[in-house]
Amino acid sequence: MNLPRARQLRRWLGLLSGVIALGGCVLTPRLPPPPNLINNAAPEGFPPDIRLLTIDRERFARELPELLKGLGRSAPDGKINILVLSGGGAGGAFGAGALVGLSEAHARPQFQVVTGVSAGALVAPFAFLGPAWDPQLRQVFEGDEIEHLQRSPTWGVIGRILFPQGIGGHDALAELVDHSISDAMIDAVASAARTGRKLIVATTDLDDQETVLWDMGAIAMQGTPAAHALFRKVLTASASVPGVFPPVLIRVRDGDKVYDEMHVDGSVTTPLFAAPLIAHVMTAEGSELKGANLYVIVNGKLAMEPKETPINTIRILMESFSAQITYKTRDALTLVLALAHRDHMHFRLADIPVEYPSGSFLDFHRAHLRQLFDYGETCARQGLLWADAMQSIRHTLYRYPNESTVRTDCPAAVLQESH
């Protein structure tokens, strides 16, 4: 290496070291978190029952009977429909398109429960409110705002790692949520929730390293500017992929003590859920969920085609996160399957087939989003969205060489061809 280039490299390394040191000092000051894992802390001005720690057995057991009664009252034909929307980054466009396609096919039920994580959380309010909100849902994935989530693959990730509160105070994800989730939408969620229906979104509390489930209808029913702000803040937190988007601080109060909690992407702890974690080890209560319809949309793939990972730190981090989410989604899906079997629910699954040629979960270019949206919409409109869950999982886990060709078939069509 020649001398000028060596000096230039030393200057760059020195500058980078200084930036890294500075990065440790730019965090917004925060209060400490609540000292106890299970507590009565809640955002200031809100009751504790707007959210639930998924391992809080006592709270869940206490609130479950009334929740089930409300769901029963909200089902016009007595049949409860549950929709589960997983995380998946850009893959959320698939789930959004699927919902629009179901509306077009007149095959979209009214869901008494909608749960969402990460990208699924951003779609969940539209799914909860029904087909009347499809034009706004389409606009989210076709508008300019969502493409602002796209950043250069190197500086965008490095910058967010060094400056977790966002570069220059700019947070494209929060702006997208503020633009997409109107006051009118939050008020409509409140009206729907008053019938007993539930819209539940998951975040990860980094201080506790546990999943928190937020009752978005209960928040919306407060009807105040603070409720609207918290509604948007929770959605933003649920989709805040660590290292890609900044974490969200939520101030809470427990008695006369005030704390700050740090919340990030719900997918860190649970890629999808139909019930709190504690529900899987508790005896089923009542019969309201027996015979219910459980629909799960996985906004991604349950396995990936093999490919070479370049020796590049950013790509290694991205592929590692993708592999983690893929594997955790399969595990979470197994839990949901067991719950459905225990409570005799009818299970339907839609996921992006392994063979489908989609891009990275962090590819928010409009062309990629439009491709996924159109794919989900077309499959749903043609009646080829829902597949038998066990059949789909077997297809994912037991692939053969003759199945390795690239195909763009819909989820149900892929299974029909391979069996």
Tab-separated table of C-alpha atoms in Angstrom:
chain	number	residue	atom	x	y	z
A	1	MET	CA	0.000	0.000	0.000
A	2	ASN	CA	1.449	3.400	-0.953
A	3	LEU	CA	2.003	6.072	1.719
A	4	PRO	CA	-0.794	8.511	0.698
A	5	ARG	CA	-3.335	5.708	0.651
A	6	ALA	CA	-2.139	4.419	4.038
A	7	ARG	CA	-2.548	7.909	5.526
A	8	GLN	CA	-6.003	8.215	4.020
A	9	LEU	CA	-6.977	4.878	5.521
A	10	ARG	CA	-5.673	5.924	8.963
A	11	ARG	CA	-7.688	9.161	8.770
A	12	TRP	CA	-10.821	7.193	7.840
A	13	LEU	CA	-10.329	4.712	10.670
A	14	GLY	CA	-9.739	7.569	13.096
A	15	LEU	CA	-12.887	9.325	11.935
A	16	LEU	CA	-14.894	6.100	12.188
A	17	SER	CA	-13.588	5.504	15.728
A	18	GLY	CA	-14.644	9.004	16.702
A	19	VAL	CA	-18.091	8.525	15.211
A	20	ILE	CA	-18.498	5.230	17.055
A	21	ALA	CA	-17.497	6.889	20.320
A	22	LEU	CA	-19.909	9.716	19.616
A	23	GLY	CA	-22.631	7.204	18.788
A	24	GLY	CA	-22.580	6.025	22.387
A	25	CYS	CA	-23.382	9.538	23.576
A	26	VAL	CA	-26.261	10.628	21.364
A	27	LEU	CA	-28.987	8.523	22.911
A	28	THR	CA	-31.946	10.459	24.258
A	29	PRO	CA	-31.769	10.437	28.086
A	30	ARG	CA	-34.207	7.989	29.570
A	31	LEU	CA	-35.585	7.026	32.950
A	32	PRO	CA	-34.915	3.520	34.281
A	33	PRO	CA	-37.477	0.776	33.520
A	34	PRO	CA	-39.862	-0.704	36.114
A	35	PRO	CA	-37.835	-2.832	38.537
A	36	ASN	CA	-40.217	-5.816	38.560
A	37	LEU	CA	-41.102	-8.003	35.589
A	38	ILE	CA	-44.830	-8.277	36.400
A	39	ASN	CA	-46.247	-4.982	37.606
A	40	ASN	CA	-49.121	-2.521	37.171
A	41	ALA	CA	-47.183	0.027	35.164
A	42	ALA	CA	-49.040	1.583	32.222
A	43	PRO	CA	-48.550	4.571	29.927
A	44	GLU	CA	-49.439	7.729	31.788
A	45	GLY	CA	-53.183	8.361	31.754
A	46	PHE	CA	-54.097	4.774	30.733
A	47	PRO	CA	-55.314	1.798	32.778
A	48	PRO	CA	-53.068	-1.294	33.029
A	49	ASP	CA	-55.554	-3.438	31.073
A	50	ILE	CA	-54.622	-1.878	27.727
A	51	ARG	CA	-51.732	-4.348	27.522
A	52	LEU	CA	-50.570	-7.733	28.741
A	53	LEU	CA	-47.176	-9.301	29.334
A	54	THR	CA	-47.471	-12.675	27.597
A	55	ILE	CA	-46.224	-14.593	30.643
A	56	ASP	CA	-48.584	-12.925	33.137
A	57	ARG	CA	-50.703	-15.970	33.952
A	58	GLU	CA	-52.783	-14.304	36.670
A	59	ARG	CA	-53.862	-11.360	34.507
A	60	PHE	CA	-54.656	-13.578	31.537
A	61	ALA	CA	-56.742	-16.003	33.585
A	62	ARG	CA	-58.633	-13.120	35.180
A	63	GLU	CA	-59.453	-11.366	31.902
A	64	LEU	CA	-60.047	-14.376	29.628
A	65	PRO	CA	-63.721	-15.123	30.501
A	66	GLU	CA	-64.896	-11.583	29.733
A	67	LEU	CA	-62.776	-11.478	26.561
A	68	LEU	CA	-64.363	-14.697	25.274
A	69	LYS	CA	-67.865	-13.459	26.069
A	70	GLY	CA	-67.174	-10.253	24.136
A	71	LEU	CA	-65.941	-12.200	21.137
A	72	GLY	CA	-69.040	-14.370	21.203
A	73	ARG	CA	-71.303	-11.315	21.251
A	74	SER	CA	-69.421	-9.738	18.324
A	75	ALA	CA	-69.841	-12.733	16.008
A	76	PRO	CA	-73.150	-12.241	14.118
A	77	ASP	CA	-73.482	-15.916	13.161
A	78	GLY	CA	-71.864	-17.300	16.287
A	79	LYS	CA	-68.697	-18.238	14.394
A	80	ILE	CA	-65.528	-16.510	15.584
A	81	ASN	CA	-62.967	-15.628	12.908
A	82	ILE	CA	-59.378	-14.952	13.980
A	83	LEU	CA	-56.725	-13.448	11.714
A	84	VAL	CA	-53.014	-13.702	12.566
A	85	LEU	CA	-50.587	-11.460	10.635
A	86	SER	CA	-46.895	-12.215	10.969
A	87	GLY	CA	-43.857	-9.996	10.669
A	88	GLY	CA	-41.807	-9.948	7.508
A	89	GLY	CA	-40.659	-6.430	6.620
A	90	ALA	CA	-41.375	-5.761	2.969
A	91	GLY	CA	-43.283	-9.057	2.911
A	92	GLY	CA	-46.155	-7.209	4.576
A	93	ALA	CA	-47.142	-6.186	1.047
A	94	PHE	CA	-48.112	-9.829	0.410
A	95	GLY	CA	-50.550	-9.885	3.320
A	96	ALA	CA	-51.965	-6.491	2.385
A	97	GLY	CA	-52.589	-7.624	-1.183
A	98	ALA	CA	-54.142	-10.873	0.046
A	99	LEU	CA	-56.701	-8.958	2.115
A	100	VAL	CA	-57.628	-6.759	-0.846
A	101	GLY	CA	-57.944	-9.837	-3.066
A	102	LEU	CA	-60.221	-11.544	-0.553
A	103	SER	CA	-62.460	-8.473	-0.616
A	104	GLU	CA	-62.590	-8.569	-4.416
A	105	ALA	CA	-63.540	-12.261	-4.311
A	106	HIS	CA	-66.233	-11.553	-1.691
A	107	ALA	CA	-64.446	-14.154	0.445
A	108	ARG	CA	-63.223	-12.000	3.320
A	109	PRO	CA	-64.896	-12.680	6.645
A	110	GLN	CA	-65.300	-10.129	9.387
A	111	PHE	CA	-62.589	-10.949	11.903
A	112	GLN	CA	-63.507	-10.857	15.575
A	113	VAL	CA	-59.797	-10.952	16.475
A	114	VAL	CA	-56.873	-9.573	14.485
A	115	THR	CA	-53.326	-9.918	15.781
A	116	GLY	CA	-50.280	-8.346	14.177
A	117	VAL	CA	-46.525	-8.251	14.623
A	118	SER	CA	-44.067	-5.889	12.913
A	119	ALA	CA	-45.141	-5.517	9.264
A	120	GLY	CA	-48.282	-7.427	10.200
A	121	ALA	CA	-49.007	-4.832	12.883
A	122	LEU	CA	-49.016	-2.061	10.269
A	123	VAL	CA	-51.551	-3.994	8.192
A	124	ALA	CA	-53.640	-5.137	11.178
A	125	PRO	CA	-55.827	-2.002	11.650
A	126	PHE	CA	-56.880	-2.144	7.984
A	127	ALA	CA	-57.628	-5.867	8.298
A	128	PHE	CA	-59.629	-5.187	11.457
A	129	LEU	CA	-61.769	-2.460	9.871
A	130	GLY	CA	-62.629	-4.441	6.741
A	131	PRO	CA	-62.930	-3.889	2.973
A	132	ALA	CA	-64.057	-0.254	3.279
A	133	TRP	CA	-60.460	0.605	4.131
A	134	ASP	CA	-58.870	-1.305	1.221
A	135	PRO	CA	-58.166	1.858	-0.846
A	136	GLN	CA	-56.166	3.320	2.045
A	137	LEU	CA	-54.349	0.005	2.540
A	138	ARG	CA	-53.412	-0.107	-1.136
A	139	GLN	CA	-52.152	3.470	-0.924
A	140	VAL	CA	-49.783	2.568	1.907
A	141	PHE	CA	-47.910	0.185	-0.381
A	142	GLU	CA	-48.168	2.278	-3.535
A	143	GLY	CA	-47.421	5.723	-2.075
A	144	ASP	CA	-44.098	7.518	-1.830
A	145	GLU	CA	-43.854	7.336	1.956
A	146	ILE	CA	-43.124	3.610	2.238
A	147	GLU	CA	-40.190	3.847	-0.181
A	148	HIS	CA	-38.576	6.286	2.247
A	149	LEU	CA	-37.911	3.215	4.406
A	150	GLN	CA	-35.360	2.186	1.785
A	151	ARG	CA	-31.821	3.187	2.599
A	152	SER	CA	-28.453	2.377	1.075
A	153	PRO	CA	-27.445	-1.121	2.215
A	154	THR	CA	-24.240	0.081	3.896
A	155	TRP	CA	-24.629	3.576	5.380
A	156	GLY	CA	-28.293	3.092	6.183
A	157	VAL	CA	-27.617	0.139	8.493
A	158	ILE	CA	-24.311	1.417	9.887
A	159	GLY	CA	-25.828	4.841	10.531
A	160	ARG	CA	-28.714	3.356	12.477
A	161	ILE	CA	-26.363	1.145	14.527
A	162	LEU	CA	-24.233	4.171	15.428
A	163	PHE	CA	-27.204	6.494	16.008
A	164	PRO	CA	-30.087	4.368	17.353
A	165	GLN	CA	-32.331	7.411	17.835
A	166	GLY	CA	-32.278	8.098	14.107
A	167	ILE	CA	-29.984	10.162	11.922
A	168	GLY	CA	-30.681	13.843	12.388
A	169	GLY	CA	-33.881	13.024	14.271
A	170	HIS	CA	-35.439	11.683	11.067
A	171	ASP	CA	-37.426	8.473	11.393
A	172	ALA	CA	-39.035	7.317	8.165
A	173	LEU	CA	-41.003	4.540	9.885
A	174	ALA	CA	-42.690	6.917	12.353
A	175	GLU	CA	-43.496	9.251	9.463
A	176	LEU	CA	-45.064	6.379	7.514
A	177	VAL	CA	-47.242	5.433	10.493
A	178	ASP	CA	-48.262	9.047	11.115
A	179	HIS	CA	-49.210	9.429	7.450
A	180	SER	CA	-51.059	6.096	7.139
A	181	ILE	CA	-52.905	5.905	10.463
A	182	SER	CA	-55.364	8.783	10.544
A	183	ASP	CA	-57.416	10.000	13.488
A	184	ALA	CA	-60.497	8.789	11.604
A	185	MET	CA	-59.034	5.282	11.420
A	186	ILE	CA	-58.271	5.210	15.149
A	187	ASP	CA	-61.823	6.375	15.902
A	188	ALA	CA	-63.181	3.639	13.624
A	189	VAL	CA	-61.098	1.047	15.497
A	190	ALA	CA	-62.637	2.336	18.735
A	191	SER	CA	-66.171	1.919	17.352
A	192	ALA	CA	-65.459	-1.641	16.204
A	193	ALA	CA	-63.819	-2.538	19.514
A	194	ARG	CA	-66.901	-1.476	21.464
A	195	THR	CA	-68.729	-4.481	19.972
A	196	GLY	CA	-66.296	-6.863	21.696
A	197	ARG	CA	-63.877	-7.363	18.807
A	198	LYS	CA	-60.141	-7.278	19.523
A	199	LEU	CA	-57.175	-5.763	17.678
A	200	ILE	CA	-53.946	-6.899	19.344
A	201	VAL	CA	-50.397	-5.833	18.435
A	202	ALA	CA	-47.124	-7.177	19.862
A	203	THR	CA	-43.957	-5.308	20.780
A	204	THR	CA	-40.782	-6.506	22.459
A	205	ASP	CA	-39.867	-4.819	25.743
A	206	LEU	CA	-36.064	-4.850	25.554
A	207	ASP	CA	-35.675	-4.093	29.247
A	208	ASP	CA	-37.649	-7.213	30.202
A	209	GLN	CA	-36.792	-9.115	26.996
A	210	GLU	CA	-40.423	-10.240	26.852
A	211	THR	CA	-43.389	-9.833	24.518
A	212	VAL	CA	-46.049	-7.246	25.335
A	213	LEU	CA	-49.513	-7.498	23.753
A	214	TRP	CA	-51.327	-4.192	23.299
A	215	ASP	CA	-55.116	-3.949	23.092
A	216	MET	CA	-55.303	-1.321	20.361
A	217	GLY	CA	-59.093	-1.075	20.608
A	218	ALA	CA	-58.880	-0.270	24.312
A	219	ILE	CA	-56.310	2.431	23.545
A	220	ALA	CA	-58.452	3.871	20.748
A	221	MET	CA	-61.556	3.936	22.952
A	222	GLN	CA	-59.862	6.457	25.238
A	223	GLY	CA	-60.611	8.941	22.425
A	224	THR	CA	-57.997	11.499	23.421
A	225	PRO	CA	-55.030	13.018	21.557
A	226	ALA	CA	-52.795	11.045	23.928
A	227	ALA	CA	-54.584	7.831	22.885
A	228	HIS	CA	-54.079	8.610	19.204
A	229	ALA	CA	-50.393	9.288	19.857
A	230	LEU	CA	-49.952	6.037	21.822
A	231	PHE	CA	-51.799	4.051	19.129
A	232	ARG	CA	-49.290	5.246	16.523
A	233	LYS	CA	-46.337	4.841	18.871
A	234	VAL	CA	-47.170	1.181	19.550
A	235	LEU	CA	-47.506	0.429	15.827
A	236	THR	CA	-44.160	2.097	15.190
A	237	ALA	CA	-42.512	0.151	18.007
A	238	SER	CA	-43.923	-3.147	16.753
A	239	ALA	CA	-42.228	-2.634	13.373
A	240	SER	CA	-38.961	-1.095	14.632
A	241	VAL	CA	-36.423	-3.696	13.497
A	242	PRO	CA	-33.372	-3.256	15.784
A	243	GLY	CA	-30.424	-1.716	13.967
A	244	VAL	CA	-32.647	-0.656	11.088
A	245	PHE	CA	-35.175	1.605	12.834
A	246	PRO	CA	-34.790	3.366	16.189
A	247	PRO	CA	-36.326	1.893	19.339
A	248	VAL	CA	-39.379	3.540	20.886
A	249	LEU	CA	-39.379	4.810	24.456
A	250	ILE	CA	-42.743	4.611	26.214
A	251	ARG	CA	-43.158	6.447	29.514
A	252	VAL	CA	-45.181	4.505	32.091
A	253	ARG	CA	-46.383	5.082	35.627
A	254	ASP	CA	-46.860	2.623	38.478
A	255	GLY	CA	-48.398	4.435	41.431
A	256	ASP	CA	-46.251	7.483	42.124
A	257	LYS	CA	-43.246	6.093	40.219
A	258	VAL	CA	-42.504	7.034	36.602
A	259	TYR	CA	-40.362	4.885	34.305
A	260	ASP	CA	-39.305	4.553	30.673
A	261	GLU	CA	-39.607	1.290	28.740
A	262	MET	CA	-37.732	0.600	25.508
A	263	HIS	CA	-39.835	-1.231	22.894
A	264	VAL	CA	-38.746	-2.667	19.542
A	265	ASP	CA	-39.992	-5.021	16.836
A	266	GLY	CA	-42.357	-7.663	18.177
A	267	SER	CA	-40.662	-10.209	15.904
A	268	VAL	CA	-37.606	-10.165	18.152
A	269	THR	CA	-39.557	-12.357	20.570
A	270	THR	CA	-42.592	-13.585	18.597
A	271	PRO	CA	-42.954	-13.494	14.784
A	272	LEU	CA	-46.702	-14.267	15.062
A	273	PHE	CA	-49.230	-15.130	17.755
A	274	ALA	CA	-52.836	-16.140	18.225
A	275	ALA	CA	-52.812	-15.926	22.031
A	276	PRO	CA	-50.467	-14.983	24.874
A	277	LEU	CA	-47.644	-17.444	25.457
A	278	ILE	CA	-49.168	-18.489	28.768
A	279	ALA	CA	-52.342	-19.629	26.947
A	280	HIS	CA	-50.472	-22.582	25.476
A	281	VAL	CA	-49.916	-24.127	28.905
A	282	MET	CA	-53.279	-23.300	30.448
A	283	THR	CA	-56.429	-25.383	30.313
A	284	ALA	CA	-58.880	-24.085	27.708
A	285	GLU	CA	-61.693	-22.028	29.169
A	286	GLY	CA	-65.241	-22.197	27.866
A	287	SER	CA	-66.370	-23.272	24.423
A	288	GLU	CA	-66.415	-19.939	22.588
A	289	LEU	CA	-63.333	-20.769	20.498
A	290	LYS	CA	-64.327	-24.333	19.632
A	291	GLY	CA	-65.010	-24.509	15.936
A	292	ALA	CA	-63.600	-21.017	15.347
A	293	ASN	CA	-61.875	-20.217	12.061
A	294	LEU	CA	-58.181	-19.390	12.469
A	295	TYR	CA	-56.526	-17.704	9.488
A	296	VAL	CA	-52.748	-17.137	9.490
A	297	ILE	CA	-50.940	-14.999	6.915
A	298	VAL	CA	-47.170	-15.387	7.028
A	299	ASN	CA	-45.665	-12.326	5.366
A	300	GLY	CA	-42.627	-14.238	4.242
A	301	LYS	CA	-41.289	-17.702	3.543
A	302	LEU	CA	-41.007	-20.636	5.912
A	303	ALA	CA	-37.727	-21.669	4.262
A	304	MET	CA	-35.251	-20.177	1.799
A	305	GLU	CA	-33.591	-21.407	-1.360
A	306	PRO	CA	-29.822	-21.921	-0.866
A	307	LYS	CA	-27.585	-19.070	-2.051
A	308	GLU	CA	-24.077	-17.822	-1.475
A	309	THR	CA	-23.675	-15.265	1.299
A	310	PRO	CA	-20.903	-12.782	0.458
A	311	ILE	CA	-18.173	-12.064	2.991
A	312	ASN	CA	-19.644	-8.704	3.889
A	313	THR	CA	-20.527	-7.676	7.439
A	314	ILE	CA	-23.804	-5.985	6.538
A	315	ARG	CA	-24.973	-8.856	4.326
A	316	ILE	CA	-23.999	-11.372	7.003
A	317	LEU	CA	-26.040	-9.454	9.586
A	318	MET	CA	-29.024	-9.200	7.234
A	319	GLU	CA	-28.964	-12.881	6.271
A	320	SER	CA	-28.516	-13.917	9.917
A	321	PHE	CA	-31.558	-11.879	10.953
A	322	SER	CA	-33.538	-13.330	8.058
A	323	ALA	CA	-32.587	-16.885	9.034
A	324	GLN	CA	-33.526	-16.224	12.649
A	325	ILE	CA	-36.952	-14.872	11.735
A	326	THR	CA	-37.609	-17.738	9.290
A	327	TYR	CA	-36.828	-20.388	11.873
A	328	LYS	CA	-38.672	-18.626	14.715
A	329	THR	CA	-41.735	-18.229	12.483
A	330	ARG	CA	-41.871	-21.995	11.973
A	331	ASP	CA	-41.602	-22.517	15.724
A	332	ALA	CA	-44.336	-19.959	16.434
A	333	LEU	CA	-46.534	-21.520	13.779
A	334	THR	CA	-46.159	-24.899	15.489
A	335	LEU	CA	-47.435	-23.364	18.746
A	336	VAL	CA	-50.434	-21.858	16.964
A	337	LEU	CA	-51.168	-25.202	15.307
A	338	ALA	CA	-51.142	-26.931	18.689
A	339	LEU	CA	-53.525	-24.315	20.118
A	340	ALA	CA	-55.872	-24.727	17.150
A	341	HIS	CA	-55.860	-28.495	17.510
A	342	ARG	CA	-56.541	-28.287	21.253
A	343	ASP	CA	-59.483	-25.926	20.801
A	344	HIS	CA	-60.830	-27.679	17.668
A	345	MET	CA	-60.382	-24.627	15.444
A	346	HIS	CA	-60.368	-24.733	11.645
A	347	PHE	CA	-56.886	-23.658	10.549
A	348	ARG	CA	-56.027	-21.966	7.236
A	349	LEU	CA	-52.531	-20.819	6.295
A	350	ALA	CA	-51.134	-18.532	3.601
A	351	ASP	CA	-47.391	-18.057	3.189
A	352	ILE	CA	-45.094	-17.072	0.346
A	353	PRO	CA	-43.904	-20.333	-1.235
A	354	VAL	CA	-40.193	-21.129	-1.065
A	355	GLU	CA	-40.066	-21.140	-4.856
A	356	TYR	CA	-41.483	-17.639	-5.279
A	357	PRO	CA	-38.759	-15.186	-6.447
A	358	SER	CA	-39.109	-12.380	-3.907
A	359	GLY	CA	-36.368	-10.057	-2.670
A	360	SER	CA	-35.013	-9.137	0.748
A	361	PHE	CA	-37.327	-8.387	3.656
A	362	LEU	CA	-35.615	-4.972	3.772
A	363	ASP	CA	-36.270	-4.193	0.088
A	364	PHE	CA	-38.838	-1.397	0.280
A	365	HIS	CA	-38.527	-0.280	-3.336
A	366	ARG	CA	-42.000	0.233	-4.739
A	367	ALA	CA	-41.434	-2.221	-7.602
A	368	HIS	CA	-40.743	-5.028	-5.111
A	369	LEU	CA	-43.654	-4.059	-2.880
A	370	ARG	CA	-46.006	-3.852	-5.848
A	371	GLN	CA	-44.871	-7.302	-7.015
A	372	LEU	CA	-45.690	-8.852	-3.627
A	373	PHE	CA	-48.954	-6.912	-3.266
A	374	ASP	CA	-50.148	-7.997	-6.730
A	375	TYR	CA	-49.145	-11.590	-6.010
A	376	GLY	CA	-51.158	-11.743	-2.785
A	377	GLU	CA	-54.107	-9.960	-4.387
A	378	THR	CA	-54.178	-12.284	-7.420
A	379	CYS	CA	-53.913	-15.482	-5.366
A	380	ALA	CA	-56.728	-14.401	-3.034
A	381	ARG	CA	-58.957	-13.251	-5.888
A	382	GLN	CA	-58.502	-16.633	-7.617
A	383	GLY	CA	-59.302	-18.605	-4.466
A	384	LEU	CA	-55.743	-19.965	-4.229
A	385	LEU	CA	-54.575	-18.232	-1.049
A	386	TRP	CA	-55.390	-20.609	1.787
A	387	ALA	CA	-53.667	-23.950	2.194
A	388	ASP	CA	-53.846	-26.773	4.704
A	389	ALA	CA	-51.290	-25.850	7.369
A	390	MET	CA	-49.690	-29.269	7.842
A	391	GLN	CA	-49.506	-29.804	4.086
A	392	SER	CA	-47.779	-26.447	3.666
A	393	ILE	CA	-45.273	-27.146	6.421
A	394	ARG	CA	-44.477	-30.567	5.008
A	395	HIS	CA	-43.906	-29.003	1.589
A	396	THR	CA	-41.533	-26.503	3.192
A	397	LEU	CA	-39.542	-28.982	5.260
A	398	TYR	CA	-39.445	-31.931	2.861
A	399	ARG	CA	-38.368	-30.544	-0.473
A	400	TYR	CA	-36.861	-32.638	-3.232
A	401	PRO	CA	-34.487	-31.785	-6.098
A	402	ASN	CA	-37.278	-31.804	-8.686
A	403	GLU	CA	-39.071	-29.074	-6.718
A	404	SER	CA	-36.189	-26.597	-6.921
A	405	THR	CA	-37.291	-24.799	-10.091
A	406	VAL	CA	-38.501	-21.231	-9.718
A	407	ARG	CA	-42.283	-20.998	-9.801
A	408	THR	CA	-44.711	-18.184	-9.184
A	409	ASP	CA	-47.728	-20.328	-8.366
A	410	CYS	CA	-50.043	-19.288	-5.547
A	411	PRO	CA	-49.682	-20.997	-2.135
A	412	ALA	CA	-52.560	-23.446	-2.652
A	413	ALA	CA	-51.578	-24.124	-6.268
A	414	VAL	CA	-48.013	-25.046	-5.301
A	415	LEU	CA	-49.329	-27.647	-2.913
A	416	GLN	CA	-51.767	-29.027	-5.464
A	417	GLU	CA	-48.902	-29.526	-7.907
A	418	SER	CA	-46.544	-31.147	-5.407
A	419	HIS	CA	-49.018	-33.690	-4.046
